[in-house]
Tab-separated table of C-alpha atoms and ligand atoms in Angstrom:
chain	number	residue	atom	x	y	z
P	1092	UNK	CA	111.041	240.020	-41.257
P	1093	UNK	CA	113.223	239.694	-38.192
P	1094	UNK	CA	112.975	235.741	-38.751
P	1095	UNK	CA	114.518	236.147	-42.602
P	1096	UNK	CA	117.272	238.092	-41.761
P	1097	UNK	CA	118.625	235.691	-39.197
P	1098	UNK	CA	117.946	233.041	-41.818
P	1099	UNK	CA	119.880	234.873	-44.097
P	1100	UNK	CA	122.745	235.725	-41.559
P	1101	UNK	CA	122.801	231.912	-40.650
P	1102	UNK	CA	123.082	231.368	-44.595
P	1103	UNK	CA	125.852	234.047	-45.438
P	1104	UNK	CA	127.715	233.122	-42.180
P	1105	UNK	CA	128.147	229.623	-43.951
P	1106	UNK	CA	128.420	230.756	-47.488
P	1107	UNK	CA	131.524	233.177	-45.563
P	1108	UNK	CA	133.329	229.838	-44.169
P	1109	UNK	CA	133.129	228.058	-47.318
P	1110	UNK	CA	135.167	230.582	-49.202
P	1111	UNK	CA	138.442	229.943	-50.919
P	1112	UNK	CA	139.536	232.207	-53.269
P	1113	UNK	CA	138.780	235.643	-54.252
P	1114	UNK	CA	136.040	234.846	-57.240
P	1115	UNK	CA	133.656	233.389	-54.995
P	1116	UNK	CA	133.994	236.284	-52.258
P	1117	UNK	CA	133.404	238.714	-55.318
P	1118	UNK	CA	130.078	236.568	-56.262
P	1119	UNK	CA	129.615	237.071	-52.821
P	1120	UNK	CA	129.086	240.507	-52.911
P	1121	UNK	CA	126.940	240.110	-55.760
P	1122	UNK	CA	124.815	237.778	-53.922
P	1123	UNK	CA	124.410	239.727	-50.943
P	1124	UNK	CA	126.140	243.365	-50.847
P	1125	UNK	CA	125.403	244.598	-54.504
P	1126	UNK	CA	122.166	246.862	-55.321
P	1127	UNK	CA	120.975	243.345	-56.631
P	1128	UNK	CA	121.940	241.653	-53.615
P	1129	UNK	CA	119.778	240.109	-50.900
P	1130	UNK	CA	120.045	242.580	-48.217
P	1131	UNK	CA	119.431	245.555	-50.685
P	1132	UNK	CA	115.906	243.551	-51.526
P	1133	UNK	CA	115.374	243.306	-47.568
P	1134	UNK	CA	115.495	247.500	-47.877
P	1135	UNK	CA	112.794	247.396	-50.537
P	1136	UNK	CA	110.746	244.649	-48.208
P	1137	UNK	CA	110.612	247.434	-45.842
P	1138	UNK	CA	107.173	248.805	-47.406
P	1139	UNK	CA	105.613	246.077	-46.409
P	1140	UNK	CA	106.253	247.028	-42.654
P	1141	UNK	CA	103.822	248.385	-40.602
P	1142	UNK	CA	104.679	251.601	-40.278
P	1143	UNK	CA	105.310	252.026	-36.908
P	1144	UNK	CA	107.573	249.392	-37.036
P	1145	UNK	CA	109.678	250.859	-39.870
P	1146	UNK	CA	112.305	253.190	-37.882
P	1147	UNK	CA	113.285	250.213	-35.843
P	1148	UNK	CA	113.582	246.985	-39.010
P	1149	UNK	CA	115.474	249.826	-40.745
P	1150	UNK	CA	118.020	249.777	-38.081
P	1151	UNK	CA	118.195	246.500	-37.806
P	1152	UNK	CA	118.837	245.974	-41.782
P	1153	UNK	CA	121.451	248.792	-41.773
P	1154	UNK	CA	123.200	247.344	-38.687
P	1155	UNK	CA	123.038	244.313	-40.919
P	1156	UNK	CA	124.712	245.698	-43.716
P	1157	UNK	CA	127.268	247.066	-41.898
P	1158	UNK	CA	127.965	243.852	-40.059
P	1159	UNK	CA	127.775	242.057	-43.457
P	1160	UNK	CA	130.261	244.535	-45.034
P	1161	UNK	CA	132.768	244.124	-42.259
P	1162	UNK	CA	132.526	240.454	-42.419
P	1163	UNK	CA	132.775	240.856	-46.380
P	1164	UNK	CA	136.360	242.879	-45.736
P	1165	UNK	CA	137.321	240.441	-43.196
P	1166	UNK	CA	137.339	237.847	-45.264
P	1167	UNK	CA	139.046	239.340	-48.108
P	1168	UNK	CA	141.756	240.141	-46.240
P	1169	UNK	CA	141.984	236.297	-45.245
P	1170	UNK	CA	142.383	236.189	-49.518
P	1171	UNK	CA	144.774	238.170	-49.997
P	1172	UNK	CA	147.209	236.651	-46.984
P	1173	UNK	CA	146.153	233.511	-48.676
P	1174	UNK	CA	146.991	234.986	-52.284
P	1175	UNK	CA	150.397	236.284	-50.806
P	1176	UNK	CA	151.203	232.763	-48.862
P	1177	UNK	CA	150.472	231.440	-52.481
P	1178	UNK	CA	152.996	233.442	-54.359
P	1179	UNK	CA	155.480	233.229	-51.703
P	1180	UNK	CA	155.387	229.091	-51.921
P	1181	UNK	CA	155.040	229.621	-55.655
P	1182	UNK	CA	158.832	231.876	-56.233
P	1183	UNK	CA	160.512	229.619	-53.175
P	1184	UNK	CA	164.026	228.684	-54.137
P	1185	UNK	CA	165.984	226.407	-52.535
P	1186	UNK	CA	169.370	227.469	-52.140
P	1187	UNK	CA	170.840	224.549	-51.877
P	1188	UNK	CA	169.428	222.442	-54.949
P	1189	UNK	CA	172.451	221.435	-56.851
P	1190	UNK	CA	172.676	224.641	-60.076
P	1191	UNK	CA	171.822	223.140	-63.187
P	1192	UNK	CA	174.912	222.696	-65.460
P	1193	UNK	CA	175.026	225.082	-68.593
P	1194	UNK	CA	177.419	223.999	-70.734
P	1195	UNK	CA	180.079	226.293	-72.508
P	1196	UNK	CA	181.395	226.102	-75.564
P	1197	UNK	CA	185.298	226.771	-75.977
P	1198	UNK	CA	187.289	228.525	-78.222
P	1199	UNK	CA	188.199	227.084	-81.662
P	1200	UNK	CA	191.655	225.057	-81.947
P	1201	UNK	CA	192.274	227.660	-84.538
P	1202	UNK	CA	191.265	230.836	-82.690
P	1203	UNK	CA	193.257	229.486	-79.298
P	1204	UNK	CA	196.673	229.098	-81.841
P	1205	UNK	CA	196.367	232.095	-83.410
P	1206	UNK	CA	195.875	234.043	-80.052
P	1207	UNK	CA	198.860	232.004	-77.972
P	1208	UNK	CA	200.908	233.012	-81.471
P	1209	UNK	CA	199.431	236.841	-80.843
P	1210	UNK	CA	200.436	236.555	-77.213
P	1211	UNK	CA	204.245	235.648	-78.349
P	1212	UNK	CA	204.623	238.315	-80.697
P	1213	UNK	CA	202.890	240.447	-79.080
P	1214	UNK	CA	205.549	240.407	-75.871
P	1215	UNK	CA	208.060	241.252	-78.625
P	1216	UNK	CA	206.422	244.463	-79.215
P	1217	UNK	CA	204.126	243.538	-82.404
P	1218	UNK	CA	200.959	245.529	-82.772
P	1219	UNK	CA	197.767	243.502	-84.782
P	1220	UNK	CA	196.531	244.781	-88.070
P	1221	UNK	CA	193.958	243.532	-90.168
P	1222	UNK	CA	193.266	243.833	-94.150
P	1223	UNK	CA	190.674	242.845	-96.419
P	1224	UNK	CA	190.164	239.327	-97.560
P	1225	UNK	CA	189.229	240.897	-101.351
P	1226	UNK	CA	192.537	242.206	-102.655
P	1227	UNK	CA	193.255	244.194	-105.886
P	1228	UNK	CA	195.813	242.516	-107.937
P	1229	UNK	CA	198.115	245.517	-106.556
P	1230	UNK	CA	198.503	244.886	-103.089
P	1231	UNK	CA	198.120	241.086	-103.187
P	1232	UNK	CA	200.779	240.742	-106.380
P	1233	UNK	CA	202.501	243.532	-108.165
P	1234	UNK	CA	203.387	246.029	-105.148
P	1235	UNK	CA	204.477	242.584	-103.668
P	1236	UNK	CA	207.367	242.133	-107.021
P	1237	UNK	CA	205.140	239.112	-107.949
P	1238	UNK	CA	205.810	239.113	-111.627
P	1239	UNK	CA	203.009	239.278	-113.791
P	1240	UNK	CA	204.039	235.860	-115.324
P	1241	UNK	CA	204.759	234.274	-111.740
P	1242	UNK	CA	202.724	231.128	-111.202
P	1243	UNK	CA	201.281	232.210	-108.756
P	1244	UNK	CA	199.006	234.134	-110.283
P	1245	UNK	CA	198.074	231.063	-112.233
P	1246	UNK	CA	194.086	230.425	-112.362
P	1247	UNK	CA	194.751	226.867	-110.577
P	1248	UNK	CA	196.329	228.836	-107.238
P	1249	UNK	CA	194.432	232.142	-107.097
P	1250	UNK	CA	190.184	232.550	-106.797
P	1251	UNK	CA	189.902	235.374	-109.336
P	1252	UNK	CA	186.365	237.932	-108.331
P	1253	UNK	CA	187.413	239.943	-111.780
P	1254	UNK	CA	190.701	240.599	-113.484
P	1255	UNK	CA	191.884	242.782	-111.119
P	1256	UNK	CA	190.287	241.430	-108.201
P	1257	UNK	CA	191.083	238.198	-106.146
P	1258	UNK	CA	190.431	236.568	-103.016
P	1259	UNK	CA	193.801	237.643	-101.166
P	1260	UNK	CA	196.332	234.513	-101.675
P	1261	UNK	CA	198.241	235.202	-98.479
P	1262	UNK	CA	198.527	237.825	-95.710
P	1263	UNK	CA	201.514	239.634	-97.555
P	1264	UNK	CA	199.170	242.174	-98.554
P	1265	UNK	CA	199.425	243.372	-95.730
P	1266	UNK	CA	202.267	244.335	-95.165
P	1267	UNK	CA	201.821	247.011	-98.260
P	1268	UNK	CA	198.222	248.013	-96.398
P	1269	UNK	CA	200.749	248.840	-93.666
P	1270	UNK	CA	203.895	250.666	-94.855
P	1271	UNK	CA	201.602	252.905	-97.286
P	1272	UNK	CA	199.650	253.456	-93.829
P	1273	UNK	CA	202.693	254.257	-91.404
P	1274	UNK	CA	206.121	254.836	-91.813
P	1275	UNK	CA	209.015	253.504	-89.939
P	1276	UNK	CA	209.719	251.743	-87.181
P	1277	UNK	CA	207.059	249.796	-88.234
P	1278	UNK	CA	206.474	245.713	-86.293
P	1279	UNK	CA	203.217	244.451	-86.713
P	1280	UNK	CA	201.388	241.379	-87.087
P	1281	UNK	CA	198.517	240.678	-89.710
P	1282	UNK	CA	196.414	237.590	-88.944
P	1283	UNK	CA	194.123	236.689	-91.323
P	1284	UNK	CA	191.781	234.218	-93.789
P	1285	UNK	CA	193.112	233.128	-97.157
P	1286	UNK	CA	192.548	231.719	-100.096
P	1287	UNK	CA	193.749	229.309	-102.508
P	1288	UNK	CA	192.282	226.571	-104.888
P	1289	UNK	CA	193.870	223.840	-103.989
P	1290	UNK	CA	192.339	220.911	-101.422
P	1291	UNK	CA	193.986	217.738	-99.675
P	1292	UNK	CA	194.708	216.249	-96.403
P	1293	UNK	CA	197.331	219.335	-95.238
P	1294	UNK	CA	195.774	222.048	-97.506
P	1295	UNK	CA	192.124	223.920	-97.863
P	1296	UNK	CA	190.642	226.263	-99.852
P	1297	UNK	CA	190.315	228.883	-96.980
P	1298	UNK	CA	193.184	228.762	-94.354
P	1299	UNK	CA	194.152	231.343	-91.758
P	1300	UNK	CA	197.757	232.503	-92.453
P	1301	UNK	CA	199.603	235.846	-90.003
P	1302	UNK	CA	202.568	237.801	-91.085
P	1303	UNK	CA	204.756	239.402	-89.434
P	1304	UNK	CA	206.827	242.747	-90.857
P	1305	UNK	CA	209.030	244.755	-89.380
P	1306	UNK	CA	211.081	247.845	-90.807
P	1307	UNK	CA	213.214	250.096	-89.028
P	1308	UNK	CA	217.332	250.625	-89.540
P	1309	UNK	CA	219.735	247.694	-89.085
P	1310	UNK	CA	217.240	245.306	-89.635
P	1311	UNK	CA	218.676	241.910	-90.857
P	1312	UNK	CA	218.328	238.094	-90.709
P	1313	UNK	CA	219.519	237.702	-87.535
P	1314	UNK	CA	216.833	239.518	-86.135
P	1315	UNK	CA	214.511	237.496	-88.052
P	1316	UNK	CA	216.408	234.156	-86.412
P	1317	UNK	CA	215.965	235.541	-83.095
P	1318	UNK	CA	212.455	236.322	-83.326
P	1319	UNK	CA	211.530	232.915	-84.407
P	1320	UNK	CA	213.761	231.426	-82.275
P	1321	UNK	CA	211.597	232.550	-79.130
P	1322	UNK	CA	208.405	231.883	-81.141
P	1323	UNK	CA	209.122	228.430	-81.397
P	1324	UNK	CA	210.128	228.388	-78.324
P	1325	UNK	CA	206.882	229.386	-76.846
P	1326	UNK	CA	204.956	227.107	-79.332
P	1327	UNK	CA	206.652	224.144	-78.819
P	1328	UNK	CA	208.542	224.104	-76.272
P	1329	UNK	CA	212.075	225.396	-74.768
P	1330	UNK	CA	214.291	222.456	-76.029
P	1331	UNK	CA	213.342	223.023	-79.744
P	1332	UNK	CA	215.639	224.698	-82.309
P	1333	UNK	CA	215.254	226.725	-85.522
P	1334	UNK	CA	217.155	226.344	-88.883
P	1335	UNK	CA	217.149	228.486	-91.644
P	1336	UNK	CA	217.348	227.097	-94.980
P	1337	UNK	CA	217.269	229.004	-98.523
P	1338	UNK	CA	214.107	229.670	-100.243
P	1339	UNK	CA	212.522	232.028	-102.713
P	1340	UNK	CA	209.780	234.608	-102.702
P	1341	UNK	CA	209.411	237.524	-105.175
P	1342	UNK	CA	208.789	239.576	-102.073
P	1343	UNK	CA	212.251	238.891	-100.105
P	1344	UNK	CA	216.117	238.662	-101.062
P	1345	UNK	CA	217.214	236.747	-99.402
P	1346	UNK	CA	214.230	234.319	-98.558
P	1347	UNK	CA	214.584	231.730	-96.242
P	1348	UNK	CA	212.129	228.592	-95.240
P	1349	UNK	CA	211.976	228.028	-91.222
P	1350	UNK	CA	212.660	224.285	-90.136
P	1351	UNK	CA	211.924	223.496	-86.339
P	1352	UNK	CA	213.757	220.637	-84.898
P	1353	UNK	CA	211.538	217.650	-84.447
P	1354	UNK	CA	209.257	217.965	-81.270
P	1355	UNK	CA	208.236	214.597	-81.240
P	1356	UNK	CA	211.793	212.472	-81.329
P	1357	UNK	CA	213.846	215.415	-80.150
P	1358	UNK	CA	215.269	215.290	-83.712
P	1359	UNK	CA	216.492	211.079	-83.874
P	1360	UNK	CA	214.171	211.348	-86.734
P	1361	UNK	CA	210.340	209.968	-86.833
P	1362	UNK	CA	207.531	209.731	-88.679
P	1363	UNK	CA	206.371	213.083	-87.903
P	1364	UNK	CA	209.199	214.546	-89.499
P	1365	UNK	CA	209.708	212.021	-92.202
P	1366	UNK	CA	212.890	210.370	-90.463
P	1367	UNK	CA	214.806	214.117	-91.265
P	1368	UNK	CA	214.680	214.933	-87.690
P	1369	UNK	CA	213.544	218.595	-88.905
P	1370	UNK	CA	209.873	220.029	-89.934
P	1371	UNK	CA	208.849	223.212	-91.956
P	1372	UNK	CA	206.885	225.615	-90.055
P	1373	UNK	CA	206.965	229.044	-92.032
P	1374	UNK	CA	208.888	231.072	-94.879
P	1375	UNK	CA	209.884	234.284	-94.539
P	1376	UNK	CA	213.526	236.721	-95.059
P	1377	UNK	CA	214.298	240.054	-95.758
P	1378	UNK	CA	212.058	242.738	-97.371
P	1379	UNK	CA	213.120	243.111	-100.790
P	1380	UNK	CA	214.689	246.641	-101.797
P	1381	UNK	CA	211.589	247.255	-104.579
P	1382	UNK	CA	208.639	246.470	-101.922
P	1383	UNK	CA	209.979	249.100	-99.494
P	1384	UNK	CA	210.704	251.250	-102.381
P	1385	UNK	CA	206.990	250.440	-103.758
P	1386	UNK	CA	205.868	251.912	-100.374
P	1387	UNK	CA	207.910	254.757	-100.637
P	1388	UNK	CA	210.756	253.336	-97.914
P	1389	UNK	CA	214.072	254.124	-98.768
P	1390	UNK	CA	216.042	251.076	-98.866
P	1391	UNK	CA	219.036	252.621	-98.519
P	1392	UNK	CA	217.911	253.845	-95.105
P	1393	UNK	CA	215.538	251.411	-93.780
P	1394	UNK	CA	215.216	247.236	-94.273
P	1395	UNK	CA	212.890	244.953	-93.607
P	1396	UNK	CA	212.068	241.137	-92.213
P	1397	UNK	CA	208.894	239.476	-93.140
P	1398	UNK	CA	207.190	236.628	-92.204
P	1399	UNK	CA	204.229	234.288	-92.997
P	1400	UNK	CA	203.040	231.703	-90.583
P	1401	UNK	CA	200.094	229.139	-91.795
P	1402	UNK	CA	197.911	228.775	-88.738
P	1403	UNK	CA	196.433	225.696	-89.089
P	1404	UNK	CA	200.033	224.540	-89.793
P	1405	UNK	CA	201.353	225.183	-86.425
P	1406	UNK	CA	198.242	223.906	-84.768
P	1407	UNK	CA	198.037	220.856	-86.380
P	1408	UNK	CA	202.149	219.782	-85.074
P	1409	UNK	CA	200.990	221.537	-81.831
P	1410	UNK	CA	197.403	219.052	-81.128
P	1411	UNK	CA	198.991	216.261	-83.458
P	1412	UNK	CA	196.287	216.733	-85.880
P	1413	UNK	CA	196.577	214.969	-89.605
P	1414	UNK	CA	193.525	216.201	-91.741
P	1415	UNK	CA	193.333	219.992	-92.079
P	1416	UNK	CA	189.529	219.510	-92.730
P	1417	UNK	CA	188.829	218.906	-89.384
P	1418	UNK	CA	189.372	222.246	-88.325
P	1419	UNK	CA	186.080	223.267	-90.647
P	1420	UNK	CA	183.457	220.621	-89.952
P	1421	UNK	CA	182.469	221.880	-86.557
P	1422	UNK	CA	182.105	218.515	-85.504
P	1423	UNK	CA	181.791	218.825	-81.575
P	1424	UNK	CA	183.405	215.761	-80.488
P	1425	UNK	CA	186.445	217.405	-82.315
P	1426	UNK	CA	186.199	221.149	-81.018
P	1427	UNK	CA	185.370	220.414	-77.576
P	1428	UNK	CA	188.821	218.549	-76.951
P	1429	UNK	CA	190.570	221.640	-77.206
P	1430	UNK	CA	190.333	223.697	-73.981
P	1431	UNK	CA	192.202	226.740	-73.323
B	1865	DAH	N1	203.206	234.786	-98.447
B	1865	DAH	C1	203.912	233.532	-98.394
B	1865	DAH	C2	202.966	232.399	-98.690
B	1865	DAH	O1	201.822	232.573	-98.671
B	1865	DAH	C3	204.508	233.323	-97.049
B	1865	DAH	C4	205.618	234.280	-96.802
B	1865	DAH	C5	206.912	233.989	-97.170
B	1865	DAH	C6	205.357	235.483	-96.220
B	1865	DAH	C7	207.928	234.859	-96.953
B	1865	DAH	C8	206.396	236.396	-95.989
B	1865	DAH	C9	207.680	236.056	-96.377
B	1865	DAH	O2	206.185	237.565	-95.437
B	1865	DAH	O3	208.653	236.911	-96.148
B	1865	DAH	O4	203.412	231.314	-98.925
């Protein structure tokens, strides 16, 4: 008996050494520690004994076990360090690995000129409002003086959703959205998508337009000058001029169409501006009487300038850009040239 447990020491001392993780230390346990287990079966040998010999070989199994137990716990202690060391080698970052690059994308050409043209206004005291892009034939025509023979409520200029209902033509809307909303002193700006059927190199279906209104006493053309003046200004640059030259819209008297002078050849004439020295950037001019009126303004008191800018207009003289459609075919080599 004596010689088979120090053959079995020998053996689990060895089996011990060879250990490397913690599934062979649990079949370990199995092997030797469990009620199964070798030195469990050495318990059971003890019947075999002679009696008087019992007392003593049962000491010497327990003192075994114990020994065996604390060996067991030894090494899975060494497992678990080794576990840790593992992990730790496993989550190590080094700190000064070069970060990899993520890249970002960048705002649309169109977003970045609508939000400099915000900015501008904006420092002139202009609050943003927004209106929907599905107008009643109210609000995006008639409260507007837009005849109901004008041509521009011809099928060939205006998506029609039902009789009364169209895809808003413009951002004038707007302004009725905001006098029937808030009286006077009113100065706000109303960026915005539009729509018209019509498609070519300068012109799209959908466009982004913003208008500007403002209504309060005194209000006349000169104020609208000087506004645009120091829009432009900002745009394109200090050295550039406005001229006003007469226009018509049902929804002003007197209407006006905005000319900058020619960025490009400082006005000499080029082929940007067609050799006129002069380009058109917006229309606008002063509120006419029966829109405030149809807003319940009283023209007598109060007047009005209005305003509509096309967005992709402006950006396309700002970023030299000659095909309106490449604002809309998210082609990346296109958008990520504009950074802002
Ligand atoms: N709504 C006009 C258009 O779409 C632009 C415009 C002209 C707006 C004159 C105005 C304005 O507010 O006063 O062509």
């Amino acid at each position: 008996m004596e010689a088979k447990i120090k053959a079995l020491r020998e053996q689990m001392e060895e089996e011990l050494g060879r250990i490397q993780s913690k599934g062979e230390l649990d079949e370990f346990w199995q092997n030797y520690l469990s009620k199964k287990g070798s030195i469990s079966s050495l318990m059971k040998e003890l019947g075999s004994v002679p009696k008087e010999d019992r007392p003593a070989m049962g000491k010497v199994i327990n003192e075994f076990k114990s020994y065996a137990e604390q060996r067991y716990q030894e090494v899975r202690r060494r497992m678990d360090e080794l576990e840790l060391a593992m992990r730790d080698k496993a989550e190590q970052v080094d700190i000064t690995m070069p970060a990899k690059k993520r890249p970002t994308g960048t705002l649309h050409p169109i977003t970045i000129t609508k939000n400099e043209m915000i900015d501008v206004f904006s420092g002139m005291g202009f609050e943003v409002f927004e209106g929907p892009e599905i107008e009643d034939d109210d609000h995006n025509f008639s409260r507007l003086n837009v005849a109901k023979n004008h041509p521009a409520r011809d099928m060939q200029d205006t998506f029609y959703v039902s009789e009364d209902i169209v895809l808003r033509t413009h951002t004038s809307p707007g302004q009725i959205r905001v006098m029937d909303a808030k009286k006077p002193p009113i100065k706000v700006l109303v960026p915005g998508r539009v729509f018209r059927s019509d498609s070519d190199a300068t012109h799209s279906p959908m466009f982004y337009q913003m208008e500007g209104l403002v209504v309060d006493r005194h209000i006349t053309l000169c104020d609208l000058q000087g506004m645009l003046d120091e829009f432009v200004k900002k745009i394109f640059g200090d050295s550039v001029k406005t001229r006003l030259r007469p226009s018509y819209f049902p929804f002003t008297e007197p209407s006006v169409e905005v000319d900058v002078s020619c960025f490009a050849c400082g006005g000499k004439g080029c082929s940007l501006c067609k050799g006129t020295g002069w380009i058109e950037v917006l229309g606008g001019g002063i509120v006419h009487h029966r829109v405030l009126e149809n807003c319940g303004i009283d023209p007598q008191v109060y007047s009005g300038l209005a305003f509509g800018i096309g967005i992709e207009r402006i950006a396309m003289l700002k970023y030299g850009i000659n095909n309106i459609g490449l604002f809309y075919e998210n082609d990346l080599r296109f958008l990520k040239q504009f950074k802002n």
